[in-house]
CSV table of C-alpha atoms in Angstrom, one decimal:
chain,number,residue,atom,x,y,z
A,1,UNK,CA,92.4,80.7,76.8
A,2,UNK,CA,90.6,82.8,79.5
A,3,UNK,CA,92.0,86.5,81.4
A,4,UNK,CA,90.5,87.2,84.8
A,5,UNK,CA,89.0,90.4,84.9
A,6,UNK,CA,87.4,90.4,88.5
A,7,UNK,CA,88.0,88.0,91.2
A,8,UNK,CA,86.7,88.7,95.0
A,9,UNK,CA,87.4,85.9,97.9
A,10,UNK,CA,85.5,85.6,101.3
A,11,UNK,CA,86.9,82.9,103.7
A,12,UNK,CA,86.7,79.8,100.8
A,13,UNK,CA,84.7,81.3,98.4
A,14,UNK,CA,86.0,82.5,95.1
A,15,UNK,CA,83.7,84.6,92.5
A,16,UNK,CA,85.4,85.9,89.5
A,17,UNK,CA,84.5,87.2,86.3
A,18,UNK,CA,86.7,86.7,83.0
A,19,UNK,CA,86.6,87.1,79.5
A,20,UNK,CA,87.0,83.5,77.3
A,21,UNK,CA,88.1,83.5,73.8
A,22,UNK,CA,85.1,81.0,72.9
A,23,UNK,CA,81.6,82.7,72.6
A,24,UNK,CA,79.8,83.6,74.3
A,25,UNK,CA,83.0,85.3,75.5
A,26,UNK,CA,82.2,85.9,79.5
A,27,UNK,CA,82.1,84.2,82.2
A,28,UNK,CA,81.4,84.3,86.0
A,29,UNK,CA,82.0,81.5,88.1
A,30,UNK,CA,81.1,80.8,91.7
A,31,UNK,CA,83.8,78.2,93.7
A,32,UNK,CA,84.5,76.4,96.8
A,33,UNK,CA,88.4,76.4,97.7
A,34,UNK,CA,89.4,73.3,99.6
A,35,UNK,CA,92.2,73.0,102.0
A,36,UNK,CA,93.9,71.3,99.2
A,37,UNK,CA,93.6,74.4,96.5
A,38,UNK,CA,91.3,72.2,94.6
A,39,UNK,CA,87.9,73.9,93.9
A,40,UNK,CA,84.8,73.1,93.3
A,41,UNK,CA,81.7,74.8,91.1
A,42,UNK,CA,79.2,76.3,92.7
A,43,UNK,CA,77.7,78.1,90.1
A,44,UNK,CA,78.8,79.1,86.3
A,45,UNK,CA,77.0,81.3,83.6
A,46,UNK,CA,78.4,82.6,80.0
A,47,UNK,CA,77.7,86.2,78.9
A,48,UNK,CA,77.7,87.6,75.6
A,49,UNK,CA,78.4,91.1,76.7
A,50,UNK,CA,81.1,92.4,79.8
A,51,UNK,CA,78.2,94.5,81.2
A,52,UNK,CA,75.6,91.9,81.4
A,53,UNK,CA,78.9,89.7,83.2
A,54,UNK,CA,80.2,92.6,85.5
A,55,UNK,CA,76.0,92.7,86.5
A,56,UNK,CA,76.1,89.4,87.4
A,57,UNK,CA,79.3,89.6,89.3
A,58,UNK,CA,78.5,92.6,91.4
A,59,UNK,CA,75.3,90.7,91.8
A,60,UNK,CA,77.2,87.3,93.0
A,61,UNK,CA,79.7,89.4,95.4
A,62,UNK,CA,76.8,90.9,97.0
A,63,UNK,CA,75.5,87.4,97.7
A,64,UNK,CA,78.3,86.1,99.1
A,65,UNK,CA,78.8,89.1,101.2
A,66,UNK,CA,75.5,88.7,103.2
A,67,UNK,CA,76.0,85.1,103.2
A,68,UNK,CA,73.2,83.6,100.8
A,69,UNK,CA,76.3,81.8,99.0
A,70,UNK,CA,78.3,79.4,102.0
């Protein structure tokens, strides 16, 4: 069981940020949405804490905002 915390999409990219009820209990993900709604992993990471997992997803957005994530 997972709840989405943060989500941000840029043309098909997906980041979010959510907390899972296995430990370490946070997780950001980084996806590709194709034109079929499937999605594919671009990059994944657990956190053991929500503020070392909202620093990584700020971190992420900013990433995909200047374009170092396509």
């Amino acid at each position: 069981m997972s709840l989405v915390l943060g989500r941000f999409e840029q043309d098909n990219i997906i980041v979010e940020y959510e907390w899972d009820k296995y430990a370490p209990h946070y997780v950001v993900f980084v996806g590709r949405k194709w034109k079929d709604s499937s999605v594919c992993t671009i990059w994944t990471n657990r956190y053991a804490t929500v503020e070392q997992a909202k620093r990584s997803f700020q971190r992420q957005v900013r990433m995909v905002k200047k374009g170092e994530i396509q």
